JSON list of C-alpha atoms in Angstrom, two decimals:
[
{"chain": "A", "resi": 88, "resn": "MET", "atom": "CA", "xyz": [-3.06, -89.13, -12.00]},
{"chain": "A", "resi": 89, "resn": "VAL", "atom": "CA", "xyz": [-5.78, -90.85, -13.95]},
{"chain": "A", "resi": 90, "resn": "ASP", "atom": "CA", "xyz": [-8.48, -88.28, -14.72]},
{"chain": "A", "resi": 91, "resn": "HIS", "atom": "CA", "xyz": [-11.43, -90.42, -13.61]},
{"chain": "A", "resi": 92, "resn": "ILE", "atom": "CA", "xyz": [-9.82, -91.30, -10.24]},
{"chain": "A", "resi": 93, "resn": "LYS", "atom": "CA", "xyz": [-9.88, -88.73, -7.44]},
{"chain": "A", "resi": 94, "resn": "ILE", "atom": "CA", "xyz": [-8.19, -89.13, -4.05]},
{"chain": "A", "resi": 95, "resn": "ARG", "atom": "CA", "xyz": [-8.85, -86.76, -1.18]},
{"chain": "A", "resi": 96, "resn": "PRO", "atom": "CA", "xyz": [-8.65, -86.82, 2.63]},
{"chain": "A", "resi": 97, "resn": "ALA", "atom": "CA", "xyz": [-11.80, -88.51, 3.96]},
{"chain": "A", "resi": 98, "resn": "GLY", "atom": "CA", "xyz": [-12.05, -86.17, 6.95]},
{"chain": "A", "resi": 99, "resn": "GLY", "atom": "CA", "xyz": [-13.07, -87.09, 10.47]},
{"chain": "A", "resi": 100, "resn": "THR", "atom": "CA", "xyz": [-12.41, -90.34, 12.28]},
{"chain": "A", "resi": 101, "resn": "TRP", "atom": "CA", "xyz": [-13.02, -93.65, 10.52]},
{"chain": "A", "resi": 102, "resn": "VAL", "atom": "CA", "xyz": [-13.34, -97.09, 12.12]},
{"chain": "A", "resi": 103, "resn": "VAL", "atom": "CA", "xyz": [-13.30, -100.56, 10.60]},
{"chain": "A", "resi": 104, "resn": "ARG", "atom": "CA", "xyz": [-14.72, -103.54, 12.55]},
{"chain": "A", "resi": 105, "resn": "ALA", "atom": "CA", "xyz": [-14.59, -107.24, 11.81]},
{"chain": "A", "resi": 106, "resn": "GLY", "atom": "CA", "xyz": [-15.77, -110.19, 13.85]},
{"chain": "A", "resi": 107, "resn": "GLY", "atom": "CA", "xyz": [-17.03, -107.83, 16.56]},
{"chain": "A", "resi": 108, "resn": "ALA", "atom": "CA", "xyz": [-13.62, -106.16, 17.09]},
{"chain": "A", "resi": 109, "resn": "VAL", "atom": "CA", "xyz": [-12.27, -102.78, 16.07]},
{"chain": "A", "resi": 110, "resn": "ILE", "atom": "CA", "xyz": [-9.34, -103.59, 13.79]},
{"chain": "A", "resi": 111, "resn": "GLY", "atom": "CA", "xyz": [-8.58, -100.06, 12.67]},
{"chain": "A", "resi": 112, "resn": "GLU", "atom": "CA", "xyz": [-9.23, -96.44, 13.53]},
{"chain": "A", "resi": 113, "resn": "THR", "atom": "CA", "xyz": [-7.81, -93.41, 11.76]},
{"chain": "A", "resi": 114, "resn": "GLU", "atom": "CA", "xyz": [-8.10, -89.68, 11.27]},
{"chain": "A", "resi": 115, "resn": "ASN", "atom": "CA", "xyz": [-5.96, -90.04, 8.13]},
{"chain": "A", "resi": 116, "resn": "ALA", "atom": "CA", "xyz": [-8.27, -92.00, 5.83]},
{"chain": "A", "resi": 117, "resn": "LEU", "atom": "CA", "xyz": [-8.31, -91.34, 2.12]},
{"chain": "A", "resi": 118, "resn": "GLU", "atom": "CA", "xyz": [-11.40, -91.45, -0.06]},
{"chain": "A", "resi": 119, "resn": "LEU", "atom": "CA", "xyz": [-10.87, -92.76, -3.58]},
{"chain": "A", "resi": 120, "resn": "THR", "atom": "CA", "xyz": [-13.59, -92.08, -6.12]},
{"chain": "A", "resi": 121, "resn": "GLU", "atom": "CA", "xyz": [-13.40, -93.75, -9.50]},
{"chain": "A", "resi": 122, "resn": "GLY", "atom": "CA", "xyz": [-15.89, -92.48, -12.04]},
{"chain": "A", "resi": 123, "resn": "GLU", "atom": "CA", "xyz": [-19.44, -93.11, -10.87]},
{"chain": "A", "resi": 124, "resn": "ASN", "atom": "CA", "xyz": [-18.46, -95.97, -8.50]},
{"chain": "A", "resi": 125, "resn": "THR", "atom": "CA", "xyz": [-19.15, -95.78, -4.77]},
{"chain": "A", "resi": 126, "resn": "PRO", "atom": "CA", "xyz": [-16.20, -94.08, -2.99]},
{"chain": "A", "resi": 127, "resn": "VAL", "atom": "CA", "xyz": [-13.74, -96.42, -1.25]},
{"chain": "A", "resi": 128, "resn": "ILE", "atom": "CA", "xyz": [-12.12, -95.52, 2.07]},
{"chain": "A", "resi": 129, "resn": "TYR", "atom": "CA", "xyz": [-8.43, -96.38, 2.41]},
{"chain": "A", "resi": 130, "resn": "PHE", "atom": "CA", "xyz": [-6.90, -96.74, 5.90]},
{"chain": "A", "resi": 131, "resn": "PRO", "atom": "CA", "xyz": [-3.17, -96.19, 6.49]},
{"chain": "A", "resi": 132, "resn": "ARG", "atom": "CA", "xyz": [-1.60, -99.51, 7.47]},
{"chain": "A", "resi": 133, "resn": "GLY", "atom": "CA", "xyz": [-0.09, -97.83, 10.52]},
{"chain": "A", "resi": 134, "resn": "ASP", "atom": "CA", "xyz": [-3.63, -97.33, 11.87]},
{"chain": "A", "resi": 135, "resn": "ILE", "atom": "CA", "xyz": [-4.69, -100.96, 11.29]},
{"chain": "A", "resi": 136, "resn": "ALA", "atom": "CA", "xyz": [-4.09, -103.87, 13.69]},
{"chain": "A", "resi": 137, "resn": "MET", "atom": "CA", "xyz": [-2.06, -105.80, 11.12]},
{"chain": "A", "resi": 138, "resn": "ALA", "atom": "CA", "xyz": [-1.68, -108.75, 13.54]},
{"chain": "A", "resi": 139, "resn": "PHE", "atom": "CA", "xyz": [-5.26, -109.70, 12.53]},
{"chain": "A", "resi": 140, "resn": "PHE", "atom": "CA", "xyz": [-4.35, -109.83, 8.83]},
{"chain": "A", "resi": 141, "resn": "GLU", "atom": "CA", "xyz": [-2.88, -112.63, 6.82]},
{"chain": "A", "resi": 142, "resn": "PRO", "atom": "CA", "xyz": [-1.81, -112.00, 3.23]},
{"chain": "A", "resi": 143, "resn": "ASN", "atom": "CA", "xyz": [-2.99, -114.65, 0.84]},
{"chain": "A", "resi": 144, "resn": "ASP", "atom": "CA", "xyz": [-2.12, -115.66, -2.70]},
{"chain": "A", "resi": 145, "resn": "SER", "atom": "CA", "xyz": [-4.85, -113.55, -4.31]},
{"chain": "A", "resi": 146, "resn": "VAL", "atom": "CA", "xyz": [-3.50, -110.75, -6.48]},
{"chain": "A", "resi": 147, "resn": "SER", "atom": "CA", "xyz": [-5.20, -108.57, -9.06]},
{"chain": "A", "resi": 148, "resn": "THR", "atom": "CA", "xyz": [-4.00, -105.94, -11.48]},
{"chain": "A", "resi": 149, "resn": "ASP", "atom": "CA", "xyz": [-6.09, -102.86, -12.11]},
{"chain": "A", "resi": 150, "resn": "PRO", "atom": "CA", "xyz": [-5.16, -101.05, -15.33]},
{"chain": "A", "resi": 151, "resn": "HIS", "atom": "CA", "xyz": [-5.53, -97.67, -13.63]},
{"chain": "A", "resi": 152, "resn": "LYS", "atom": "CA", "xyz": [-4.45, -98.24, -10.01]},
{"chain": "A", "resi": 153, "resn": "GLY", "atom": "CA", "xyz": [-1.81, -100.99, -10.07]},
{"chain": "A", "resi": 154, "resn": "THR", "atom": "CA", "xyz": [-1.30, -104.41, -8.46]},
{"chain": "A", "resi": 155, "resn": "ALA", "atom": "CA", "xyz": [-3.33, -105.28, -5.36]},
{"chain": "A", "resi": 156, "resn": "ARG", "atom": "CA", "xyz": [-2.64, -108.01, -2.83]},
{"chain": "A", "resi": 157, "resn": "TYR", "atom": "CA", "xyz": [-5.54, -109.43, -0.80]},
{"chain": "A", "resi": 158, "resn": "PHE", "atom": "CA", "xyz": [-5.69, -110.17, 2.90]},
{"chain": "A", "resi": 159, "resn": "SER", "atom": "CA", "xyz": [-7.84, -112.37, 5.09]},
{"chain": "A", "resi": 160, "resn": "ILE", "atom": "CA", "xyz": [-8.81, -111.19, 8.55]},
{"chain": "A", "resi": 161, "resn": "ILE", "atom": "CA", "xyz": [-8.21, -113.71, 11.32]},
{"chain": "A", "resi": 162, "resn": "ALA", "atom": "CA", "xyz": [-11.18, -113.15, 13.65]},
{"chain": "A", "resi": 163, "resn": "LYS", "atom": "CA", "xyz": [-12.25, -115.11, 16.74]},
{"chain": "A", "resi": 164, "resn": "SER", "atom": "CA", "xyz": [-15.20, -116.43, 14.78]},
{"chain": "A", "resi": 165, "resn": "GLY", "atom": "CA", "xyz": [-12.87, -117.66, 12.02]},
{"chain": "A", "resi": 166, "resn": "PRO", "atom": "CA", "xyz": [-11.07, -116.27, 9.00]},
{"chain": "A", "resi": 167, "resn": "ILE", "atom": "CA", "xyz": [-12.78, -113.71, 6.78]},
{"chain": "A", "resi": 168, "resn": "ALA", "atom": "CA", "xyz": [-11.29, -114.51, 3.38]},
{"chain": "A", "resi": 169, "resn": "ASP", "atom": "CA", "xyz": [-10.20, -111.74, 1.01]},
{"chain": "A", "resi": 170, "resn": "ALA", "atom": "CA", "xyz": [-11.72, -109.05, 3.24]},
{"chain": "A", "resi": 171, "resn": "ALA", "atom": "CA", "xyz": [-9.14, -106.37, 2.43]},
{"chain": "A", "resi": 172, "resn": "TRP", "atom": "CA", "xyz": [-6.75, -105.32, -0.28]},
{"chain": "A", "resi": 173, "resn": "SER", "atom": "CA", "xyz": [-3.74, -103.09, -0.59]},
{"chain": "A", "resi": 174, "resn": "PHE", "atom": "CA", "xyz": [-2.05, -101.75, -3.70]},
{"chain": "A", "resi": 175, "resn": "GLU", "atom": "CA", "xyz": [1.52, -102.92, -3.28]},
{"chain": "A", "resi": 176, "resn": "GLU", "atom": "CA", "xyz": [2.52, -101.32, -6.59]},
{"chain": "A", "resi": 177, "resn": "THR", "atom": "CA", "xyz": [0.61, -98.23, -7.72]},
{"chain": "A", "resi": 178, "resn": "ARG", "atom": "CA", "xyz": [0.47, -96.53, -11.07]},
{"chain": "A", "resi": 179, "resn": "ASP", "atom": "CA", "xyz": [2.04, -93.09, -11.43]},
{"chain": "A", "resi": 180, "resn": "GLY", "atom": "CA", "xyz": [-0.03, -90.42, -9.71]},
{"chain": "A", "resi": 181, "resn": "LEU", "atom": "CA", "xyz": [-1.71, -92.81, -7.26]},
{"chain": "A", "resi": 182, "resn": "GLU", "atom": "CA", "xyz": [1.16, -93.21, -4.80]},
{"chain": "A", "resi": 183, "resn": "GLN", "atom": "CA", "xyz": [-1.08, -91.76, -2.04]},
{"chain": "A", "resi": 184, "resn": "ILE", "atom": "CA", "xyz": [-2.87, -95.11, -1.64]},
{"chain": "A", "resi": 185, "resn": "ALA", "atom": "CA", "xyz": [0.34, -97.15, -1.28]},
{"chain": "A", "resi": 186, "resn": "GLU", "atom": "CA", "xyz": [0.67, -98.54, 2.27]},
{"chain": "A", "resi": 187, "resn": "HIS", "atom": "CA", "xyz": [-3.10, -98.21, 2.73]},
{"chain": "A", "resi": 188, "resn": "MET", "atom": "CA", "xyz": [-5.77, -100.90, 3.10]},
{"chain": "A", "resi": 189, "resn": "ALA", "atom": "CA", "xyz": [-9.30, -100.93, 1.71]},
{"chain": "A", "resi": 190, "resn": "PHE", "atom": "CA", "xyz": [-12.10, -103.29, 2.73]},
{"chain": "A", "resi": 191, "resn": "TYR", "atom": "CA", "xyz": [-15.12, -105.01, 1.25]},
{"chain": "A", "resi": 192, "resn": "PRO", "atom": "CA", "xyz": [-18.16, -103.52, 3.03]},
{"chain": "A", "resi": 193, "resn": "SER", "atom": "CA", "xyz": [-19.91, -106.88, 2.72]},
{"chain": "A", "resi": 194, "resn": "LYS", "atom": "CA", "xyz": [-17.22, -108.45, 4.95]},
{"chain": "A", "resi": 195, "resn": "VAL", "atom": "CA", "xyz": [-16.52, -105.68, 7.52]},
{"chain": "A", "resi": 196, "resn": "THR", "atom": "CA", "xyz": [-18.18, -102.59, 8.96]},
{"chain": "A", "resi": 197, "resn": "ILE", "atom": "CA", "xyz": [-16.69, -99.26, 7.94]},
{"chain": "A", "resi": 198, "resn": "GLU", "atom": "CA", "xyz": [-18.05, -96.12, 9.53]},
{"chain": "A", "resi": 199, "resn": "GLN", "atom": "CA", "xyz": [-17.24, -92.51, 10.20]},
{"chain": "A", "resi": 200, "resn": "VAL", "atom": "CA", "xyz": [-17.58, -91.77, 13.91]}
]
């Protein structure tokens, strides 16, 4: 694992909402902390309503974490572009976040309940 990246169970129940709807709820969230950055909560895909997600052509490569694909959320109010990402290919030591989704807090509401 990369020394400046820490992954641990987030603990408790976490909910993500978009467009007024709950699109995910989990007791199995992971918290990824990278250096001094704000921690990011990763939701297992199995706990996300993937029917609301549409993968798009946006892809980025992080030198420490791997290759991420971006997703838009299809909400009643309209699409929320690039609202979530998932590392489809992770670097060695970060396999825990594979098959998980993370979200931009400016585009959705993420809270521990």
